[in-house]
Coordinates of C-alpha atoms in Angstrom, one line a residue:
Chain U
M1 CA 26.9 -24.1 14.5
V2 CA 30.3 -24.3 16.8
E3 CA 32.0 -27.0 15.7
E4 CA 32.5 -29.4 18.9
E5 CA 35.7 -31.1 18.4
G6 CA 36.5 -34.7 19.2
I7 CA 35.2 -36.7 22.4
R8 CA 32.6 -33.9 23.2
R9 CA 31.1 -34.3 19.6
Y10 CA 30.7 -37.9 20.1
I11 CA 29.1 -37.8 23.6
A12 CA 26.9 -34.9 22.7
H13 CA 25.7 -37.6 19.7
G14 CA 25.7 -40.6 22.1
I15 CA 23.3 -38.2 24.7
L16 CA 21.0 -37.1 21.1
W17 CA 21.2 -41.1 20.6
I18 CA 19.8 -42.1 23.6
G19 CA 16.7 -39.9 24.1
I20 CA 15.8 -40.8 20.4
A21 CA 15.7 -44.6 21.8
I22 CA 13.6 -43.7 24.4
V23 CA 11.7 -42.1 22.7
A24 CA 11.4 -44.4 19.5
F25 CA 11.3 -47.2 21.5
P26 CA 7.9 -47.6 22.4
V27 CA 6.7 -46.7 18.8
Y28 CA 8.9 -49.4 17.6
I29 CA 7.0 -52.5 20.7
A30 CA 4.1 -51.0 19.2
I31 CA 5.2 -51.9 15.5
I32 CA 6.2 -54.9 16.6
A33 CA 3.6 -56.3 18.6
S34 CA 0.7 -55.4 15.7
T35 CA 2.3 -58.0 13.6
Q36 CA 2.5 -60.8 16.1
D37 CA 0.5 -63.9 17.0
N38 CA -1.9 -62.8 20.3
A39 CA -1.2 -65.6 22.0
L40 CA 2.3 -65.3 21.4
I41 CA 2.1 -61.4 23.5
A42 CA -0.5 -62.7 26.2
N43 CA 2.4 -65.9 27.3
G44 CA 5.0 -63.2 27.7
Q45 CA 7.0 -64.0 24.6
M46 CA 6.8 -61.5 21.9
S47 CA 9.5 -61.6 19.7
L48 CA 11.5 -57.9 19.3
L49 CA 11.7 -58.9 15.9
P50 CA 8.5 -58.6 13.2
G51 CA 6.2 -61.9 13.3
G52 CA 4.3 -63.3 10.2
H53 CA 0.6 -60.8 10.9
F54 CA 1.4 -57.8 9.5
F55 CA -0.8 -58.0 6.6
E56 CA -3.7 -60.0 8.3
V57 CA -3.9 -57.7 11.4
Y58 CA -4.1 -54.9 10.1
Y59 CA -6.9 -56.2 8.0
Q60 CA -8.5 -57.0 10.7
T61 CA -8.5 -53.7 12.5
I62 CA -9.0 -51.8 9.5
F63 CA -12.3 -53.6 8.5
V64 CA -13.4 -55.1 11.2
G65 CA -12.1 -54.0 14.9
T66 CA -11.8 -56.7 17.8
S67 CA -13.8 -59.6 18.4
G68 CA -14.3 -58.9 22.0
S69 CA -15.0 -55.7 23.3
T70 CA -15.7 -53.3 20.6
R71 CA -16.4 -54.8 17.5
E72 CA -15.8 -51.8 15.2
P73 CA -13.7 -51.5 12.4
V74 CA -10.5 -49.0 13.6
G75 CA -11.3 -47.5 9.5
N76 CA -14.4 -46.4 10.8
M77 CA -13.8 -44.6 13.9
M78 CA -10.7 -42.9 12.1
L79 CA -13.3 -41.2 9.9
N80 CA -14.7 -40.2 13.1
S81 CA -11.1 -38.5 14.4
L82 CA -10.9 -37.1 11.1
V83 CA -14.0 -35.8 10.1
M84 CA -14.0 -33.8 13.8
A85 CA -10.4 -33.0 13.8
L86 CA -10.0 -31.4 10.4
A87 CA -14.1 -29.5 11.5
I88 CA -12.4 -28.3 14.6
A89 CA -9.1 -27.0 13.0
I90 CA -10.8 -25.6 10.2
G91 CA -13.5 -23.7 12.3
K92 CA -12.0 -22.6 14.8
I93 CA -9.6 -20.7 11.8
A94 CA -12.3 -19.8 10.1
I95 CA -13.7 -18.7 13.4
S96 CA -10.7 -17.0 15.2
I97 CA -9.6 -15.1 11.8
I98 CA -13.4 -13.5 11.4
S99 CA -13.3 -12.8 15.2
A100 CA -9.5 -10.7 15.2
Y101 CA -10.5 -9.0 11.8
A102 CA -13.5 -7.5 13.6
I103 CA -11.7 -6.7 17.1
V104 CA -8.2 -4.8 15.1
Y105 CA -10.0 -3.6 11.8
F106 CA -13.9 -1.9 12.8
R107 CA -15.0 0.1 15.9
F108 CA -18.2 -0.8 17.3
P109 CA -19.6 -0.1 20.6
F110 CA -18.2 -2.7 23.6
R111 CA -15.4 -3.9 21.3
M112 CA -12.7 -4.1 24.0
P113 CA -15.1 -5.5 26.8
I114 CA -15.7 -8.2 23.8
F115 CA -11.9 -8.7 22.8
W116 CA -11.1 -8.9 27.1
I117 CA -14.2 -11.7 27.3
I118 CA -12.9 -13.9 24.5
F119 CA -9.3 -13.3 26.4
I120 CA -11.0 -14.5 29.1
T121 CA -12.0 -17.7 27.8
L122 CA -8.4 -19.1 27.4
M123 CA -8.7 -19.6 31.3
L124 CA -12.2 -21.9 30.9
P125 CA -10.6 -24.6 28.6
V126 CA -13.7 -27.5 27.9
E127 CA -12.4 -29.7 31.2
V128 CA -13.4 -27.1 33.3
R129 CA -17.2 -25.9 31.9
I130 CA -17.0 -29.6 30.5
Y131 CA -21.1 -29.7 32.5
P132 CA -22.6 -27.1 30.9
T133 CA -21.0 -27.9 27.7
Y134 CA -22.6 -30.6 28.1
K135 CA -25.9 -29.7 28.9
I136 CA -26.3 -27.2 26.0
V137 CA -25.0 -30.5 23.2
A138 CA -28.0 -32.5 25.0
D139 CA -30.1 -30.1 25.2
L140 CA -29.4 -29.0 21.4
H141 CA -29.9 -33.0 20.7
M142 CA -26.5 -33.1 19.4
L143 CA -25.1 -36.3 21.2
D144 CA -23.6 -39.1 18.9
S145 CA -23.4 -36.5 16.1
Y146 CA -20.5 -34.7 14.0
A147 CA -21.8 -31.6 15.0
G148 CA -21.8 -32.3 18.7
L149 CA -18.2 -33.7 18.6
A150 CA -16.7 -30.5 16.9
L151 CA -19.2 -27.8 17.5
P152 CA -18.0 -26.8 21.5
L153 CA -14.6 -27.0 20.7
I154 CA -14.1 -25.0 18.1
A155 CA -14.3 -21.4 19.9
S156 CA -11.0 -20.7 20.3
A157 CA -9.6 -17.8 22.5
T158 CA -5.5 -18.8 21.1
A159 CA -6.4 -18.7 17.4
T160 CA -8.0 -15.0 17.7
L161 CA -5.2 -14.0 19.5
L162 CA -3.0 -14.9 17.9
F163 CA -4.6 -13.5 14.3
R164 CA -5.1 -10.1 16.0
Q165 CA -0.9 -10.0 17.2
F166 CA -0.4 -10.7 13.1
F167 CA -2.9 -8.6 11.9
M168 CA -1.5 -5.7 13.8
T169 CA 1.6 -6.6 12.7
V170 CA 0.0 -5.2 9.3
P171 CA 1.2 -1.9 8.1
D172 CA -2.3 -0.2 8.2
E173 CA -0.7 1.6 4.7
L174 CA -2.1 -1.1 3.0
L175 CA -5.8 -1.0 4.7
E176 CA -5.8 2.6 3.1
A177 CA -3.9 2.3 -0.3
S178 CA -6.7 -0.6 -0.4
R179 CA -9.8 2.1 0.8
I180 CA -8.3 4.1 -2.3
D181 CA -7.7 1.5 -4.7
G182 CA -12.2 0.7 -3.7
A183 CA -11.8 -2.3 -2.2
G184 CA -14.5 -2.4 1.0
P185 CA -13.8 -4.4 4.2
L186 CA -14.9 -7.5 2.3
R187 CA -12.8 -7.3 -0.4
F188 CA -9.5 -5.9 1.7
F189 CA -9.8 -9.4 3.8
W190 CA -10.0 -11.9 1.3
D191 CA -7.7 -10.0 -1.7
T192 CA -5.4 -8.8 1.4
L193 CA -5.4 -10.0 5.0
L194 CA -6.6 -14.1 3.7
P195 CA -3.2 -14.2 1.6
L196 CA -0.6 -12.7 3.9
S197 CA -1.8 -15.0 6.8
R198 CA -1.4 -17.8 4.7
T199 CA 2.0 -18.6 7.6
N200 CA -0.2 -18.0 10.4
M201 CA -2.5 -20.2 9.0
A202 CA -0.6 -23.1 8.0
A203 CA 0.5 -23.2 11.7
L204 CA -2.6 -23.1 13.5
F205 CA -3.9 -26.0 11.3
V206 CA -0.9 -28.3 11.9
I207 CA -1.7 -27.4 16.1
L208 CA -5.0 -27.4 15.7
F209 CA -5.5 -30.6 14.1
I210 CA -3.1 -32.8 16.5
L211 CA -5.4 -31.5 19.1
G212 CA -8.6 -31.7 18.0
W213 CA -7.5 -35.6 16.7
N214 CA -6.0 -36.0 20.0
Q215 CA -8.9 -35.2 22.1
Y216 CA -10.0 -37.6 24.2
L217 CA -12.3 -36.4 27.3
W218 CA -15.1 -34.5 25.3
P219 CA -15.7 -37.2 22.9
L220 CA -15.6 -40.1 25.5
L221 CA -19.2 -38.4 26.9
I222 CA -20.9 -37.2 24.5
T223 CA -20.5 -40.4 22.2
T224 CA -22.4 -43.6 23.2
R225 CA -23.1 -45.0 20.0
D226 CA -19.8 -47.0 18.6
D227 CA -20.5 -46.1 15.2
M228 CA -19.3 -42.8 16.1
Q229 CA -16.4 -43.7 18.3
T230 CA -13.3 -41.9 17.3
I231 CA -10.1 -43.6 17.6
Q232 CA -8.6 -42.2 21.0
V233 CA -11.4 -43.7 22.8
G234 CA -11.8 -47.6 20.4
I235 CA -7.7 -48.1 21.8
R236 CA -8.7 -47.2 25.4
K237 CA -12.3 -49.2 25.0
M238 CA -10.4 -51.9 23.4
I239 CA -7.7 -52.8 26.4
T240 CA -10.3 -53.4 28.9
T241 CA -12.3 -56.8 28.0
T242 CA -14.9 -58.6 30.4
D243 CA -14.4 -62.0 30.0
A244 CA -11.9 -63.1 27.0
L245 CA -8.1 -61.9 26.3
T246 CA -7.1 -58.1 25.3
E247 CA -6.3 -58.8 21.4
W248 CA -3.1 -57.3 22.0
P249 CA -1.7 -57.1 18.3
I250 CA -4.8 -54.9 17.6
V251 CA -4.8 -52.5 20.1
M252 CA -1.3 -51.8 18.9
A253 CA -2.0 -51.7 15.5
T254 CA -5.0 -49.5 16.4
A255 CA -2.4 -46.8 18.4
V256 CA -0.1 -47.0 15.1
L257 CA -2.8 -46.4 13.3
A258 CA -3.7 -43.6 15.6
M259 CA -0.3 -42.3 14.9
L260 CA -0.4 -41.7 11.6
P261 CA -2.7 -38.8 10.3
P262 CA -0.7 -36.6 12.6
V263 CA 2.7 -37.0 11.4
F264 CA 1.6 -36.8 7.9
V265 CA -0.1 -33.1 8.5
V266 CA 2.9 -32.7 10.2
V267 CA 5.6 -33.9 7.4
A268 CA 3.4 -32.3 4.9
M269 CA 3.2 -28.8 6.6
Q270 CA 6.2 -28.8 7.9
K271 CA 7.4 -25.7 5.8
L272 CA 5.0 -23.5 5.8
F273 CA 4.4 -24.5 9.7
V274 CA 8.1 -23.4 10.3
R275 CA 8.2 -20.2 8.3
G276 CA 4.6 -19.6 10.8
L277 CA 5.9 -19.4 13.8
V278 CA 9.4 -18.0 13.2
E279 CA 9.2 -15.2 10.1
T280 CA 6.1 -12.8 9.0
E281 CA 5.5 -12.3 5.3
K282 CA 5.0 -8.7 4.5
Chain W
M1 CA -8.0 17.1 -14.5
A2 CA -9.1 18.7 -11.5
N3 CA -8.3 21.9 -9.1
V4 CA -8.3 21.2 -5.7
T5 CA -9.2 24.2 -3.0
L6 CA -9.5 24.0 0.5
R7 CA -12.1 26.6 2.2
N8 CA -11.1 26.6 5.9
V9 CA -10.3 22.8 6.5
R10 CA -10.7 21.9 10.4
K11 CA -9.5 19.3 11.6
T12 CA -9.7 18.2 15.7
Y13 CA -9.2 14.8 17.1
P14 CA -11.6 13.5 19.4
G15 CA -9.1 14.3 22.5
G16 CA -9.4 17.8 21.5
F17 CA -6.3 18.7 20.1
E18 CA -6.8 20.5 16.9
A19 CA -4.0 19.2 14.6
I20 CA -5.6 21.8 11.6
K21 CA -7.1 25.6 12.3
G22 CA -8.8 26.4 9.3
V23 CA -6.1 26.2 6.1
N24 CA -6.9 27.5 2.9
V25 CA -5.2 27.0 -0.1
D26 CA -6.6 26.9 -4.2
V27 CA -4.5 24.7 -5.8
A28 CA -5.2 25.3 -9.5
D29 CA -6.1 22.6 -12.7
G30 CA -2.7 20.4 -13.2
Q31 CA -0.3 22.6 -10.9
F32 CA 2.4 20.7 -8.1
C33 CA 1.3 21.7 -4.8
V34 CA 3.7 21.3 -2.4
L35 CA 3.1 21.3 1.5
V36 CA 6.4 21.3 3.4
G37 CA 6.7 22.0 7.4
P38 CA 8.8 20.6 10.2
S39 CA 7.4 16.9 11.7
G40 CA 3.9 17.8 13.4
C41 CA 2.8 20.3 11.0
G42 CA 0.1 19.3 10.1
K43 CA 0.7 18.4 6.9
S44 CA 0.1 14.5 6.6
T45 CA -2.7 14.8 8.0
L46 CA -4.1 17.4 5.8
L47 CA -2.6 15.6 2.7
R48 CA -5.1 12.9 3.9
M49 CA -7.7 14.0 4.9
V50 CA -7.7 15.0 1.0
A51 CA -7.5 11.2 0.7
G52 CA -10.3 11.0 2.5
L53 CA -8.4 8.7 4.9
E54 CA -9.1 11.3 7.9
T55 CA -12.5 12.9 8.8
V56 CA -13.4 16.7 8.2
T57 CA -14.3 18.8 11.1
G58 CA -14.1 21.7 9.5
G59 CA -14.2 23.6 6.4
E60 CA -14.7 22.2 2.9
I61 CA -12.7 19.7 0.4
D62 CA -13.3 20.7 -2.9
I63 CA -12.7 18.5 -6.1
G64 CA -13.2 19.7 -9.6
G65 CA -15.8 21.7 -8.1
R66 CA -17.4 19.0 -6.3
I67 CA -17.1 18.9 -2.5
V68 CA -15.8 15.7 -1.1
N69 CA -16.6 15.6 2.9
Q70 CA -18.1 12.7 2.9
V71 CA -16.8 11.0 0.1
E72 CA -15.1 7.6 0.1
P73 CA -11.1 7.9 -0.5
A74 CA -12.2 5.1 -3.6
D75 CA -14.8 7.8 -5.0
R76 CA -12.5 11.2 -4.9
D77 CA -11.0 10.0 -7.7
I78 CA -7.2 10.6 -6.6
A79 CA -4.3 8.3 -6.3
M80 CA -2.0 8.8 -3.6
V81 CA 2.0 7.2 -3.2
F82 CA 2.3 6.1 0.1
Q83 CA 5.9 7.0 1.8
N84 CA 6.3 3.6 3.2
Y85 CA 5.1 2.4 -0.9
A86 CA 2.4 0.5 1.3
L87 CA 2.6 -2.3 -1.9
Y88 CA 0.2 -5.8 -1.7
P89 CA 3.5 -8.0 -0.7
H90 CA 1.7 -10.8 -1.8
M91 CA 0.8 -9.7 -5.4
S92 CA 3.2 -9.3 -8.3
V93 CA 4.2 -5.6 -9.9
F94 CA 1.3 -5.9 -12.7
N95 CA -1.2 -7.5 -9.7
N96 CA 0.3 -4.7 -7.5
M97 CA -1.0 -2.0 -10.6
A98 CA -3.9 -4.1 -11.9
Y99 CA -5.8 -4.2 -8.2
G100 CA -7.0 -0.9 -8.8
L101 CA -8.5 -0.8 -11.8
R102 CA -9.9 -4.4 -11.8
N103 CA -12.1 -3.6 -8.3
R104 CA -13.6 -0.9 -11.0
G105 CA -14.9 -3.5 -13.1
M106 CA -12.6 -2.4 -15.9
K107 CA -12.2 -4.8 -18.5
E108 CA -9.0 -7.6 -18.2
A109 CA -7.8 -6.2 -21.6
E110 CA -8.0 -1.8 -21.3
V111 CA -5.8 -3.7 -17.2
K112 CA -3.2 -4.5 -19.4
T113 CA -3.1 -1.8 -22.0
R114 CA -2.9 0.5 -19.2
V115 CA -0.4 -1.5 -17.2
D116 CA 1.5 -2.2 -19.8
E117 CA 1.8 1.4 -20.5
A118 CA 2.5 2.7 -17.0
A119 CA 5.3 0.1 -17.0
R120 CA 6.6 1.0 -20.0
V121 CA 7.2 4.6 -19.0
L122 CA 8.4 3.7 -15.8
E123 CA 10.8 1.3 -16.7
L124 CA 9.5 -1.7 -14.6
T125 CA 8.4 -3.6 -17.8
P126 CA 11.1 -6.6 -17.5
M127 CA 10.1 -7.2 -13.2
L128 CA 6.2 -7.1 -13.9
E129 CA 6.3 -10.6 -12.0
R130 CA 8.5 -10.1 -9.3
K131 CA 7.0 -9.7 -6.0
P132 CA 7.8 -6.2 -4.1
R133 CA 10.1 -7.9 -1.8
Q134 CA 12.2 -9.0 -4.8
L135 CA 12.7 -5.1 -5.8
S136 CA 15.1 -2.4 -4.9
G137 CA 13.5 0.7 -2.5
G138 CA 13.7 3.0 -5.5
Q139 CA 11.9 0.3 -7.9
R140 CA 9.4 -0.1 -4.7
Q141 CA 8.8 3.6 -5.4
R142 CA 8.2 3.0 -9.3
V143 CA 5.7 0.3 -8.7
A144 CA 4.1 2.8 -6.1
M145 CA 4.1 5.8 -8.7
G146 CA 2.7 3.2 -10.8
R147 CA 0.3 2.2 -9.3
A148 CA -1.3 6.1 -9.0
I149 CA -0.8 6.7 -12.8
V150 CA -2.4 3.6 -14.0
R151 CA -5.7 5.2 -11.9
Q152 CA -5.3 8.3 -14.1
P153 CA -7.1 10.5 -11.6
K154 CA -8.1 13.9 -10.9
V155 CA -5.3 14.7 -8.5
F156 CA -2.1 12.8 -7.3
L157 CA -1.0 12.7 -3.7
F158 CA 2.1 12.1 -2.0
D159 CA 3.0 11.7 1.0
E160 CA 6.5 12.2 0.8
P161 CA 7.5 9.7 -1.3
L162 CA 10.8 10.2 -1.2
S163 CA 12.3 9.9 2.1
N164 CA 12.8 6.2 2.3
L165 CA 15.4 6.3 -0.4
D166 CA 19.0 7.0 -0.2
A167 CA 20.5 10.9 -1.3
K168 CA 21.1 10.3 -4.5
L169 CA 18.5 8.2 -5.6
R170 CA 16.4 10.7 -3.9
I171 CA 17.4 13.7 -5.9
A172 CA 16.9 11.1 -9.4
M173 CA 13.3 10.4 -8.6
R174 CA 12.4 14.5 -7.5
V175 CA 13.6 14.6 -11.1
E176 CA 11.3 11.8 -12.1
I177 CA 8.8 12.8 -10.6
R178 CA 8.4 16.4 -11.5
K179 CA 9.1 15.0 -15.2
L180 CA 6.0 12.4 -14.8
Q181 CA 3.2 15.4 -13.1
R182 CA 4.5 17.6 -16.1
R183 CA 4.0 15.5 -18.8
L184 CA 0.5 14.0 -17.3
N185 CA -0.3 16.9 -16.3
T186 CA -2.1 15.8 -13.3
T187 CA -2.1 17.9 -9.9
S188 CA -0.8 17.2 -7.3
I189 CA -0.4 17.7 -4.0
Y190 CA 2.8 16.5 -2.1
V191 CA 4.0 16.1 1.4
T192 CA 7.7 16.6 2.5
H193 CA 9.5 18.0 5.5
D194 CA 12.7 18.8 2.8
Q195 CA 12.5 22.2 1.6
L196 CA 15.1 21.5 -1.2
E197 CA 12.2 18.7 -2.9
A198 CA 9.8 21.5 -1.9
M199 CA 11.6 24.4 -3.1
T200 CA 13.0 22.1 -6.8
L201 CA 8.7 20.3 -7.4
A202 CA 6.7 23.6 -6.0
D203 CA 4.9 25.6 -8.7
I204 CA 2.7 26.5 -5.5
L205 CA 4.5 25.8 -1.9
V206 CA 2.6 26.0 1.0
V207 CA 4.6 25.9 4.1
M208 CA 3.1 24.9 7.4
N209 CA 3.7 25.1 10.9
G210 CA 1.4 24.4 13.7
G211 CA -1.3 23.3 12.2
Q212 CA -1.8 27.1 10.3
V213 CA -0.7 28.3 6.9
E214 CA 2.3 30.5 7.3
Q215 CA 2.9 31.4 3.7
V216 CA 1.6 30.1 0.4
G217 CA 3.0 31.4 -2.8
N218 CA 5.7 30.6 -5.8
P219 CA 8.6 29.4 -4.0
L220 CA 11.2 31.9 -5.2
A221 CA 9.0 34.8 -4.2
I222 CA 8.8 32.7 0.0
Y223 CA 12.4 32.7 -1.0
E224 CA 12.4 36.0 -1.5
K225 CA 10.4 37.9 0.8
P226 CA 9.0 35.1 3.6
A227 CA 5.4 36.2 5.0
T228 CA 6.9 35.5 8.9
T229 CA 10.7 34.7 10.4
F230 CA 9.2 30.9 10.8
V231 CA 9.1 31.0 7.0
A232 CA 13.0 32.7 6.6
S233 CA 13.8 30.2 8.6
F234 CA 12.1 27.1 7.1
I235 CA 13.3 27.9 3.6
G236 CA 16.4 28.0 2.2
A237 CA 19.1 26.3 3.7
P238 CA 21.0 27.3 5.8
P239 CA 18.7 29.5 7.7
M240 CA 18.7 33.0 7.4
N241 CA 20.3 34.8 10.2
L242 CA 17.6 35.9 12.0
M243 CA 18.5 39.3 15.0
S244 CA 16.1 40.8 17.5
M245 CA 16.6 44.8 17.9
R246 CA 14.7 47.5 19.3
A247 CA 12.6 49.5 16.7
D248 CA 14.4 52.2 17.6
E249 CA 17.9 50.2 17.2
I250 CA 16.6 49.2 14.0
K251 CA 15.9 52.9 12.8
S252 CA 19.2 54.4 13.9
Q253 CA 21.4 52.0 11.6
I254 CA 19.2 51.5 8.5
G255 CA 16.8 54.8 9.0
N256 CA 12.8 54.8 8.3
S257 CA 11.9 50.7 9.3
G258 CA 7.8 51.1 10.6
D259 CA 8.2 49.2 14.5
A260 CA 10.5 46.3 12.8
G261 CA 11.6 44.8 16.1
I262 CA 13.5 41.6 14.4
L263 CA 16.3 42.0 11.5
G264 CA 17.1 39.2 9.3
I265 CA 19.6 38.4 6.7
R266 CA 20.6 35.1 4.1
P267 CA 23.8 34.0 4.6
E268 CA 24.8 34.4 1.0
D269 CA 23.8 37.7 1.2
F270 CA 26.4 38.3 3.3
V271 CA 30.0 39.5 1.5
I272 CA 33.2 40.1 3.0
T273 CA 34.5 43.3 2.9
D274 CA 35.8 46.7 5.2
Q275 CA 33.3 48.9 3.5
T276 CA 29.2 49.8 5.5
P277 CA 27.2 50.0 2.1
V278 CA 24.5 53.0 2.5
G279 CA 21.8 52.3 4.1
G280 CA 22.9 48.8 4.7
V281 CA 24.3 46.4 7.6
A282 CA 28.2 46.1 8.6
L283 CA 29.1 43.3 10.8
P284 CA 32.5 42.4 13.0
L285 CA 33.1 38.4 13.1
T286 CA 35.5 36.3 14.4
V287 CA 35.6 33.2 12.5
E288 CA 34.3 30.3 14.6
A289 CA 34.5 27.2 12.1
I290 CA 33.7 26.5 8.5
E291 CA 32.5 24.2 6.6
R292 CA 34.1 23.9 3.2
V293 CA 31.8 22.1 0.9
G294 CA 33.3 22.4 -2.7
A295 CA 30.9 25.1 -4.4
E296 CA 30.8 27.7 -1.0
T297 CA 32.3 27.8 2.5
F298 CA 29.5 28.7 5.2
V299 CA 31.3 30.4 7.7
Y300 CA 30.1 30.0 11.5
G301 CA 30.9 33.4 13.6
S302 CA 30.3 35.3 16.0
R303 CA 30.6 38.2 18.0
A304 CA 31.7 39.1 21.2
Q305 CA 29.5 41.4 23.8
D306 CA 33.2 42.9 25.4
E307 CA 34.2 43.5 21.6
Q308 CA 30.1 44.9 20.8
R309 CA 31.0 48.0 23.7
V310 CA 33.9 48.9 22.0
A311 CA 33.3 48.9 18.6
A312 CA 29.1 50.9 18.6
T313 CA 30.1 52.5 15.3
P314 CA 26.8 53.2 13.1
G315 CA 25.7 50.4 11.3
E316 CA 26.5 47.5 12.9
L317 CA 24.9 44.9 14.7
P318 CA 24.5 44.2 18.4
P319 CA 25.5 40.3 19.0
G320 CA 25.0 36.9 18.3
E321 CA 25.9 33.7 16.2
V322 CA 25.9 34.4 12.2
I323 CA 26.4 31.9 9.1
V324 CA 27.9 33.5 6.1
R325 CA 27.8 32.0 3.0
I326 CA 31.2 33.5 0.5
P327 CA 32.5 31.7 -2.3
G328 CA 34.1 27.5 -1.9
S329 CA 37.7 29.8 -3.1
E330 CA 37.8 31.2 0.1
A331 CA 38.6 30.4 3.7
P332 CA 39.2 32.6 6.4
P333 CA 41.2 31.2 9.1
I334 CA 39.4 30.2 12.6
G335 CA 39.5 33.3 14.7
Q336 CA 40.4 35.5 12.4
K337 CA 38.3 38.5 12.6
I338 CA 36.5 39.6 10.4
R339 CA 33.6 42.2 8.8
V340 CA 31.2 41.4 6.4
A341 CA 28.2 43.9 5.3
A342 CA 24.9 43.0 3.5
L343 CA 22.6 45.7 1.1
R344 CA 20.1 47.4 2.4
Q345 CA 17.6 45.5 -0.3
K346 CA 19.0 42.8 0.6
L347 CA 17.7 43.3 4.7
H348 CA 14.5 41.4 5.7
L349 CA 12.0 43.0 8.5
F350 CA 10.2 41.5 10.6
S351 CA 7.8 42.8 13.6
G352 CA 8.7 41.7 16.9
D353 CA 6.3 38.7 16.9
G354 CA 8.1 37.3 13.7
R355 CA 5.2 36.9 12.4
T356 CA 4.3 40.3 10.4
R357 CA 7.1 41.3 7.3
I358 CA 7.5 45.2 6.9
E359 CA 7.9 46.8 3.6
A360 CA 9.8 49.7 4.5

């Protein structure tokens, strides 16, 4: 790294601090607001210092929910979101790695057409095919269920392509050595390919978990029961009230809680994540 | 313990390219067979066919009396050492060697005994818990060898195992491989493009070119009596001097020579002399370049066209570049005119197309 000297370094640092402030200030406001009294916020007299209602607001948020709009404990919403995000992340990785394995290592009729069909689905995200997908899920009686939340989002061209690219960099001799060592296709996959893909899987898991956690449109469409709501949908519903005051401390507490799992996943898997993006272990 | 027999083995790729055009080789039990040839000659393909990694499109491969054309690599009782070692990067050295044994359902105690023994022989014992990436090239090479020997297979297959090592290590490992093979007395097939490696390792040498076998035999016998001009120029460094001549020209100079069209003389068979040996040949040269490598000196000489016209005495050869090997203590200056000669029994005669050796 080049050492910048004197004034230029201060300018660079100044710009970085401004950037950090722009990103961090709303988060700070959310945290502060979640510890204040609702009446103060409603009056527009919110202080920029923490208020004294931290425990009571978070207790109510997690275990009770708003008294007006949703009445659903956020703890339950988080559980729903967590199940959905994990199912999407793990399901996507499982399906993609298997399809990539088939496409790279096996010769079967229509192999390339199948690959291209998978490739084309890159152009068809859920938002584009939302009506037919909804119809299928509804006909399968999966509305208001975890299966309905996760299944349509599991098939993934991106992850399949990523694993395909990785598998193609694995030297053929490894497969040949495995064959001579008496390992069949399943054993080669389990004993050699999976361990080699570890960092790739970790990187994908981080990305896909956050993708799943942040789903909004799809859960909004297919869940109608309050106890199946995900946290992202819940926040939105809390804000709109018909006849009462929006309970801002609870909304903000929910927002803060919604941020925690992705942050936790990124922090916990950061090392593997970065390794998965920058290096391939061979 | 097994002999390996290839009977009229062929390989045609789906595109129609014929990589192996009918190869017959017989490797006796415990012999070390080396396949040598330039790149693209099919030697690696042939080895991979013996291993079962390539399908056989014609002929038979027989290992220990069993036709293995349709047998899976794992069931052929062979072990292979790859050029890039192909070690499992995520497994320790111990597990790399144990993997094949465990897959065959061997008891863990027996696995440990065998791996420990192989590690001791290959001096890998202190590294058993390391991962391949923590090893040097030579150590990885030894792990790859270890993975082959723990299996105690009928046949070892080596696919250019030394070509990723530096020159010094290559020579050391070459000796190691030969010693190990002698001790284990396991039939081995070894592929290389390095003729020196081929000469030093082989009990039986197979020289390949363009998907065909040019010559099979004892390395020294091949060196002394190459069957074709290809073998003559491929085996031996620097290569044999080959000179195209008309049949009557050869006849006029060295007497009875059948219908030979090409005359070959190895660089070391020349001596600098003013005499023309009886029945032999002599050659006036202008020294163009010399290479002094210590024990010997290589002289690159040429004969100018006009000189040829003036000095066409009996026993002299037509123009062209000629390499001469002389003792390292001698070094004629560049530009000097010298005269070299070779004895009759040192001459190699080939038919005009270079495909047949003529004994005369």
